[in-house]
Amino acid sequence: MKNDLPTRTLRQSCANALRMLAVDAVQAAHSGHPGMPMGMADIAEALWRHHLRHDPADPAWLDRDRFVLSNGHGSMLLYALLHLSGYELPMDELKRFRQLHSKTPGHPEFGMTPGVETTTGPLGQGIANAVGMALAEKLLADEFNRPGHEVVNHRTYAFLGDGCLMEGISHEVCSLAGTWRLNKLIAFYDDNGISIDGDVKGWFGDDTPGRFEAYGWTVLREVDGHDFDALDRAIAAAHQSDKPVLICCRTTIGKGSPNRAGTAKVHGEALGADEIALTRAALGWTAAPFVVPADVQQAWSARERGAALNGAWRQRLSAYALAYPDLARELLRRCDRHAPLTPETEEALAHACATAETKAVAVATRKASQDVLQDLGPATPELLGGSADLTGSNLTDWKGHRALKGTGTGNHVHYGVREFGMAAVMNGLALHGGYRPFGGTFLAFSDYARNGVRMAALMKLPVVHVYTHDSIGLGEDGPTHQPVEHASSLRLIPGLDVWRPADATETAVAWRESMRRLDGPSALLLSRQTLPHAGDGRPRLDDIARGGYVLRRPEGERVALLASGSEVGLALAAAKLLAEAGIPARVVSLPCLDLFDRQDAAWRADVIPRHLPRIVIEAGSTGLWWKYVGEDGDVVGIDRFGESAPAGKLFPLFGLTAEAVAARARALLS
């Protein structure tokens, strides 16, 4: 095939290369989604070949434009773009689409494929990540740019479809984007009218342009998604907007397929050999499967242009470094996702830990967390906090913080009542680089955010979730707000470190270890009620950092009491009663089971001895705890919903008292 055929322009040939690579890869895999890549190929050509600022030789270039495929099921569109543009994604990987250990998984995965900015697939979260990226760009530009020196100046582009807009998270984050006036965010809406079940009119009758205009976006309506000139005009107009922009592109899903275009049939299954032959003929594409004509391949390559853009930026960075050397060093440090904490941050965390242990005061762990932030916040410029409208309850702010509201900037984000949106925006902030985000809500509402937390774990992002009011100890708000299954539920997420600290010292260590962690997220489960100091003066900071340790080890011990969080104090009180009855009891604190399980076998065996009868105490679901006590052990917990009453009434109701635990221990020994 030649690009000078009278019926095809070079641009159309470039778009058709995307279509046919997607068709061929899905056919080879016998699974996948060809419809979206075929329908959005012209839009992708307009953006990637003519506007996107990126460098295939340096996918991590700091000032590159970000591109997010929110409708991630169309992953072959992105893989084709990356391959043709010149990223390290050879054709053999496209041939291995959806195969074991390939760089072309069914949905894009961050860290696996060069040029993939985020893991997408769960619909709506990609656009949420894009909002976080655009927010990061805005905040970094405000902090680091100086007159005549714009070293942070890039855009975030996102593709999204009807499914993303049906998911409620899109409302949460797009409302925020409009409120924050993120004018460097441009989203392309693939308005093809088709989802898996067919024509969306029966279940998606929204006025999408009106909805986004109400958010405060600029909306470009009725753009022909197959007209290159119309797309070029729309992108140029979007670049002039002082608001985030939604470009509503009318497209035909599966465009090019004679019998399946415009139907649900093309959404999520291979076309089949016969229909592929007809599609090739309809597009005038004579190249063999997985073959791209040399002139089309050359037209797609972005290596030369990318190197020029990157080189020009590096010249600007050098000039900036001469004028502002401290700022330049700090910007590069902040955007290095592998950089360790600064000495100032380590010193602040060490001070917080030492202070908590020395003071040895009874305090709610949510307040102990805020005490850590009083040290951590001023010493850590990359720290970006926030709360889902519960700042005064989560205690996620600190003295001297700057509130981010409306179109302003700051280092504490008011997310509003948007738990899911907050989690996914935090992921976008971490993916972009420059910030260590954390956010807070009640533990019971972690359910709203859960899939965003899961995606952080999947992508190994160092974000911190602060979940307060962690048990029935919150009292009168009742079972709707009293978490029972939530700690165990979060512990089931691979790669998420769940901390449930027993006192101020354990809280400080939890913050220290969460901040030091660069390969995954952490969740801090914190109490509303005051908890006693658990230490007895012996050094324990390093032991806490191992996720589980022995708090009390009396001579002649006969039983072991294991607990986390507020129930550690209960275990200590029960041990005292048992000692008075002549039964020495070991007390083990397990603030982070995930971390404890990663310790060597010798440490774990020493902390939880198999020669002693064992009882676990936690005001929550019992299921996960049995592996620590064995068939002959016991678990004191709650396997039902709570009640609306003061906390002082609830703990006795559920058998969570020192007397009840001591009685269970005596029964176990008998």
XYZ file of C-alpha atoms in Angstrom, residues 48-538:
491
model
C -0.333 12.096 18.746
C 1.164 13.099 15.399
C 0.474 16.825 15.575
C 0.069 18.032 19.151
C 1.289 15.649 21.862
C 4.679 16.689 23.279
C 6.525 13.501 24.191
C 9.850 11.774 23.637
C 9.756 8.027 22.910
C 13.439 7.763 23.846
C 12.764 9.270 27.279
C 9.306 8.177 28.485
C 9.931 9.748 31.927
C 10.831 13.209 30.603
C 9.589 15.528 33.334
C 7.830 18.123 31.168
C 6.200 15.725 28.705
C 2.483 15.885 28.046
C 0.610 13.122 29.842
C -1.764 10.865 27.933
C -4.347 8.728 29.724
C -6.476 6.076 28.041
C -9.378 6.105 30.475
C -11.375 3.670 28.318
C -8.554 1.205 28.841
C -10.283 -1.740 27.193
C -9.139 -0.133 23.924
C -5.557 -0.827 24.943
C -4.455 -1.881 21.464
C -4.918 1.709 20.328
C -2.326 2.805 22.885
C 0.053 -0.049 22.112
C -0.137 0.741 18.403
C 0.539 4.416 19.135
C 3.530 3.613 21.305
C 4.990 1.177 18.788
C 4.553 3.474 15.793
C 5.807 6.555 17.657
C 9.073 4.822 18.467
C 8.828 3.618 22.050
C 10.622 0.427 23.095
C 7.639 -1.705 22.189
C 8.572 -3.907 19.235
C 6.083 -5.481 16.871
C 6.663 -8.869 18.459
C 5.034 -7.527 21.636
C 1.955 -6.448 19.662
C 1.792 -9.955 18.255
C 1.802 -11.240 21.845
C -1.175 -9.093 22.879
C -2.824 -10.462 26.036
C -0.272 -13.268 26.380
C 1.647 -14.305 29.486
C 4.473 -11.905 30.413
C 4.022 -9.748 27.325
C 4.321 -5.960 27.487
C 0.862 -5.703 25.937
C -1.576 -6.911 28.619
C -5.336 -6.787 28.148
C -5.526 -3.382 29.805
C -2.642 -0.887 30.043
C -0.469 -1.408 33.116
C 1.813 1.238 34.559
C 5.395 0.058 34.973
C 5.035 -2.726 32.434
C 4.903 -0.920 29.092
C 7.105 2.088 28.236
C 4.924 5.157 27.748
C 1.911 3.912 29.710
C 1.235 6.622 32.296
C -1.306 4.756 34.417
C -3.104 1.441 34.759
C -6.602 1.749 33.326
C -9.521 -0.552 32.805
C -11.855 0.070 35.753
C -13.816 2.765 33.948
C -13.755 6.339 35.179
C -10.530 6.034 37.127
C -8.372 7.022 34.166
C -9.997 10.431 33.865
C -9.668 10.731 37.647
C -5.936 9.998 37.384
C -5.736 12.622 34.642
C -7.327 15.185 36.959
C -4.665 14.375 39.554
C -1.913 14.752 36.956
C -3.268 18.104 35.816
C -3.502 19.264 39.431
C 0.118 18.233 40.018
C 1.222 20.203 36.953
C -0.637 23.283 38.150
C 0.801 23.109 41.664
C 4.365 22.442 40.507
C 4.179 25.274 37.972
C 2.968 27.654 40.682
C 5.746 26.573 43.027
C 8.721 26.362 40.664
C 8.206 28.520 37.569
C 9.724 31.988 37.606
C 9.381 34.908 35.167
C 11.186 33.928 32.004
C 11.711 30.397 33.262
C 8.807 28.030 32.595
C 10.226 24.606 33.371
C 6.832 23.095 34.216
C 4.421 23.662 31.351
C 2.651 20.656 29.905
C -0.833 19.345 29.290
C -2.739 16.249 30.296
C -4.861 14.595 27.622
C -7.390 11.822 28.208
C -9.540 9.618 26.013
C -12.796 8.465 27.615
C -16.058 6.871 26.575
C -19.652 6.435 27.667
C -18.667 3.869 30.300
C -16.304 6.316 32.019
C -19.057 8.923 32.105
C -21.636 6.488 33.500
C -19.360 5.663 36.433
C -20.047 8.014 39.328
C -16.373 8.752 39.872
C -16.355 10.810 36.669
C -18.835 13.193 38.296
C -16.702 13.487 41.430
C -13.460 14.319 39.674
C -14.729 16.343 36.727
C -16.617 18.569 39.142
C -13.337 19.115 40.993
C -11.436 19.790 37.764
C -13.898 22.547 36.904
C -13.757 24.012 40.391
C -9.951 23.950 40.312
C -9.986 25.407 36.758
C -7.448 22.922 35.419
C -7.042 24.501 31.997
C -4.197 22.160 31.009
C -6.622 19.190 31.071
C -8.188 18.185 27.736
C -10.503 15.181 27.456
C -11.737 13.585 24.228
C -15.168 11.989 24.617
C -15.673 9.048 22.265
C -19.374 9.605 21.663
C -20.201 6.474 19.681
C -23.500 5.628 21.393
C -22.594 1.975 21.976
C -21.690 -0.021 25.078
C -21.488 -3.766 25.663
C -25.255 -4.179 25.880
C -25.929 -2.161 22.740
C -27.282 1.320 22.007
C -26.799 3.390 25.172
C -29.951 5.489 24.692
C -31.886 3.055 26.842
C -29.637 3.579 29.879
C -27.564 6.701 29.254
C -29.690 9.679 28.316
C -27.525 12.366 29.946
C -26.920 15.750 28.405
C -23.158 15.240 28.667
C -22.127 18.613 27.186
C -24.543 20.387 29.513
C -23.263 18.410 32.463
C -19.657 19.453 31.823
C -20.583 23.058 31.166
C -22.265 23.032 34.569
C -18.992 21.794 36.084
C -17.207 24.819 34.663
C -15.580 23.153 31.650
C -15.263 24.475 28.137
C -17.208 22.066 25.931
C -16.654 21.708 22.201
C -19.811 20.058 20.902
C -20.525 17.844 17.907
C -16.962 17.509 16.635
C -16.686 14.974 13.801
C -14.249 12.426 15.209
C -13.327 11.281 11.706
C -12.605 14.725 10.220
C -8.958 15.661 10.672
C -9.526 19.350 9.999
C -12.352 19.510 12.549
C -10.179 17.716 15.105
C -7.255 20.066 14.499
C -9.512 23.086 14.984
C -10.941 21.614 18.183
C -7.517 20.920 19.675
C -6.307 24.405 18.771
C -9.381 25.900 20.425
C -8.871 23.729 23.505
C -5.356 25.100 23.898
C -6.787 28.609 24.191
C -9.253 27.798 26.974
C -8.813 29.001 30.537
C -10.844 25.997 31.759
C -10.602 22.234 31.398
C -11.924 21.174 27.997
C -14.193 18.352 26.883
C -14.092 17.686 23.129
C -17.235 15.749 22.237
C -16.291 13.607 19.248
C -18.992 11.901 17.231
C -17.506 8.604 16.120
C -18.491 5.231 14.716
C -17.331 2.318 16.827
C -15.451 -0.192 14.690
C -15.144 2.281 11.794
C -13.912 0.487 8.708
C -15.633 -2.816 9.381
C -18.380 -3.172 6.734
C -20.718 -5.367 8.797
C -19.889 -4.528 12.419
C -19.188 -0.801 12.486
C -21.691 0.988 14.711
C -22.747 -2.188 16.538
C -22.092 -3.705 19.957
C -20.700 -6.770 18.176
C -17.456 -4.942 17.449
C -16.955 -3.724 20.996
C -15.341 -6.699 22.673
C -14.561 -9.553 20.300
C -12.337 -10.324 17.343
C -13.739 -9.523 13.899
C -12.977 -12.950 12.458
C -11.044 -13.752 9.296
C -13.867 -13.031 6.850
C -14.743 -9.634 8.310
C -11.062 -8.690 8.555
C -10.664 -9.371 4.831
C -13.665 -7.161 4.099
C -12.274 -4.454 6.393
C -8.919 -4.494 4.642
C -10.660 -4.069 1.330
C -12.883 -1.283 2.636
C -9.887 0.632 3.977
C -7.701 -0.087 0.983
C -5.164 -1.652 3.302
C -3.150 -4.236 1.405
C -0.331 -4.809 3.890
C -0.097 -8.194 5.576
C -1.055 -8.615 9.239
C 1.330 -6.765 11.578
C 3.069 -5.074 8.661
C 3.180 -1.284 8.411
C 4.445 0.253 5.156
C 7.777 2.025 5.586
C 6.471 5.460 4.609
C 3.631 5.198 7.138
C 6.042 3.989 9.804
C 8.323 6.933 9.043
C 5.426 9.375 9.186
C 4.499 8.081 12.631
C 7.958 8.209 14.205
C 8.132 10.845 16.948
C 11.761 10.245 17.888
C 13.265 13.199 16.063
C 10.603 15.665 17.160
C 10.603 14.246 20.689
C 14.360 14.610 21.009
C 14.115 18.229 19.839
C 11.353 19.061 22.325
C 13.166 17.339 25.164
C 16.459 18.996 24.229
C 14.885 22.456 24.124
C 13.400 21.861 27.573
C 16.764 20.733 28.928
C 18.284 23.963 27.687
C 15.579 25.872 29.536
C 16.244 23.762 32.615
C 19.958 24.558 32.432
C 19.225 28.277 32.270
C 16.806 27.879 35.168
C 19.439 26.012 37.185
C 21.904 28.852 36.687
C 19.367 31.402 37.856
C 17.738 29.312 40.575
C 20.049 26.400 41.480
C 18.251 25.456 44.694
C 14.864 25.368 43.006
C 16.205 23.277 40.124
C 17.716 20.702 42.470
C 14.515 20.538 44.489
C 12.333 20.113 41.396
C 14.435 17.222 40.123
C 14.496 15.593 43.562
C 10.764 15.912 43.966
C 10.090 14.358 40.563
C 12.418 11.394 41.111
C 10.013 8.659 42.224
C 12.928 6.612 43.609
C 14.456 9.386 45.700
C 14.658 8.631 49.442
C 13.302 11.003 52.048
C 15.374 14.076 52.743
C 17.393 14.345 55.972
C 14.950 17.044 57.084
C 11.975 14.713 56.684
C 13.794 11.842 58.404
C 14.699 14.154 61.261
C 11.088 15.297 61.580
C 9.849 11.708 61.685
C 12.521 10.727 64.209
C 11.487 13.647 66.395
C 7.815 12.664 66.136
C 8.579 9.076 67.147
C 10.853 10.051 70.040
C 8.430 12.677 71.314
C 5.489 10.276 71.303
C 7.452 7.640 73.217
C 8.892 10.107 75.713
C 5.625 11.854 76.490
C 3.833 8.522 76.908
C 0.429 10.208 77.040
C -3.002 8.750 76.460
C -4.341 10.143 73.186
C -6.626 9.210 70.292
C -4.478 7.922 67.472
C -6.140 10.335 65.030
C -4.764 13.147 67.211
C -1.412 11.373 67.460
C -1.378 11.314 63.644
C -1.933 15.059 63.524
C 0.913 15.499 66.007
C 3.179 13.680 63.544
C 1.983 15.978 60.761
C 2.982 19.004 62.865
C 6.574 17.788 62.467
C 6.274 16.197 59.028
C 4.369 18.896 57.142
C 6.779 21.848 57.505
C 9.795 19.596 56.818
C 8.362 17.905 53.704
C 7.456 20.261 50.845
C 6.271 17.362 48.675
C 3.638 16.349 51.239
C 0.158 17.037 49.842
C -2.584 16.263 52.327
C -6.330 16.290 52.123
C -9.647 15.017 53.374
C -13.040 14.153 51.944
C -14.846 16.890 53.882
C -13.739 15.536 57.270
C -10.615 17.551 58.005
C -11.740 18.416 61.524
C -12.500 14.758 62.271
C -9.650 13.075 60.419
C -7.207 15.719 61.711
C -5.275 15.669 58.448
C -4.174 19.311 58.605
C -1.270 20.893 60.477
C -0.238 24.333 61.664
C 0.908 26.421 58.749
C -0.738 24.297 56.066
C -2.152 26.102 53.042
C -5.691 25.102 52.134
C -6.311 24.348 48.451
C -9.797 25.559 47.629
C -11.308 26.688 44.348
C -8.819 27.989 41.802
C -6.041 28.549 44.328
C -3.033 26.450 45.264
C -1.890 24.929 48.536
C -0.708 21.757 50.245
C -3.948 20.555 51.838
C -6.726 19.632 49.414
C -10.393 19.989 50.282
C -11.830 17.151 48.175
C -15.402 17.525 49.380
C -17.526 14.413 49.930
C -15.735 12.436 47.210
C -13.920 9.454 48.747
C -13.475 7.507 45.496
C -12.516 10.591 43.539
C -9.999 11.545 46.218
C -8.309 8.130 46.079
C -8.008 8.173 42.290
C -6.856 11.803 42.148
C -4.189 10.919 44.718
C -3.064 8.138 42.384
C -2.774 10.658 39.561
C -0.740 13.005 41.747
C 1.661 10.203 42.645
C 1.916 9.053 39.022
C 2.722 12.533 37.810
C 5.493 13.017 40.341
C 6.438 15.892 42.583
C 4.117 15.059 45.481
C 3.549 12.491 48.214
C -0.238 12.601 48.572
C -2.358 11.469 51.497
C -6.058 11.802 52.157
C -8.509 11.076 54.918
C -12.024 9.866 55.580
C -13.808 7.577 58.036
C -12.787 3.925 57.846
C -16.384 2.899 57.142
C -16.254 4.990 53.979
C -13.133 3.293 52.664
C -15.653 1.107 50.827
C -16.396 4.052 48.556
C -12.684 4.439 47.773
C -11.728 0.789 47.694
C -11.091 0.318 43.970
C -8.899 3.407 43.926
C -6.938 1.947 46.840
C -6.669 -1.336 44.948
C -5.332 0.455 41.881
C -2.706 2.207 44.011
C -1.574 -1.203 45.253
C -1.557 -2.628 41.728
C 0.590 0.274 40.506
C 2.812 0.264 43.628
C 2.131 3.950 44.320
C 3.385 5.448 47.616
C 0.140 7.105 48.702
C -1.168 7.140 52.267
C -4.812 6.720 53.251
C -5.765 8.024 56.686
C -8.899 6.265 57.921
C -10.189 7.421 61.298
C -13.046 6.300 63.561
C -11.767 2.775 63.147
C -14.197 0.704 65.253
C -17.354 0.617 67.340
C -15.387 2.993 69.545
C -16.877 5.892 67.598
C -20.119 5.161 69.430
C -23.433 6.851 68.837
C -23.258 7.230 65.050
C -24.243 3.584 64.913
C -23.679 0.653 62.559
C -23.693 2.743 59.376
C -20.505 4.419 60.562
C -18.986 1.680 62.726
C -16.484 -0.338 60.683
C -16.515 -4.046 61.428
C -15.278 -5.814 58.305
C -13.231 -2.940 56.901
C -9.821 -3.627 58.444
C -9.910 -7.217 57.267
C -11.217 -6.168 53.871
C -8.334 -3.761 53.340
C -5.821 -6.354 54.552
C -6.941 -8.597 51.684
C -5.608 -6.145 49.077
C -2.183 -7.385 47.945
C 0.538 -4.785 48.377
C -1.395 -2.502 50.736
C 0.201 -2.067 54.156
C -2.618 -1.663 56.683
C -1.533 -0.094 59.972
C -3.752 -0.130 63.068
C -1.589 1.497 65.746
C -2.205 1.047 69.460
C -0.898 4.377 70.727
C 0.889 7.580 69.742
C 4.258 5.865 69.363
C 2.956 3.188 67.039
C 1.150 5.918 65.073
C 4.368 7.865 64.604
C 6.218 4.752 63.466
C 3.363 3.926 61.086
C 3.759 7.354 59.491
C 7.534 6.943 59.347
C 7.363 3.581 57.598
C 4.575 4.708 55.260
C 6.624 7.708 54.167
C 9.752 5.616 53.703
C 7.866 3.146 51.559
C 8.286 3.835 47.840
C 6.840 0.629 46.410
C 3.216 0.714 47.494
C 0.406 2.394 49.426
C -0.329 2.376 53.132
C -3.518 2.771 55.151
C -3.536 4.124 58.699
C -6.558 3.015 60.735
C -6.914 5.455 63.607
C -9.136 5.721 66.662
C -11.606 8.404 67.612
C -11.319 7.515 71.296
C -8.357 8.075 73.591
C -5.966 5.132 73.894
C -3.438 4.537 76.696
C 0.305 4.530 76.123
C 1.305 0.911 75.543
C 5.070 1.004 76.100
C 6.859 0.248 79.342
C 10.062 2.181 78.748
C 11.969 -0.455 76.809
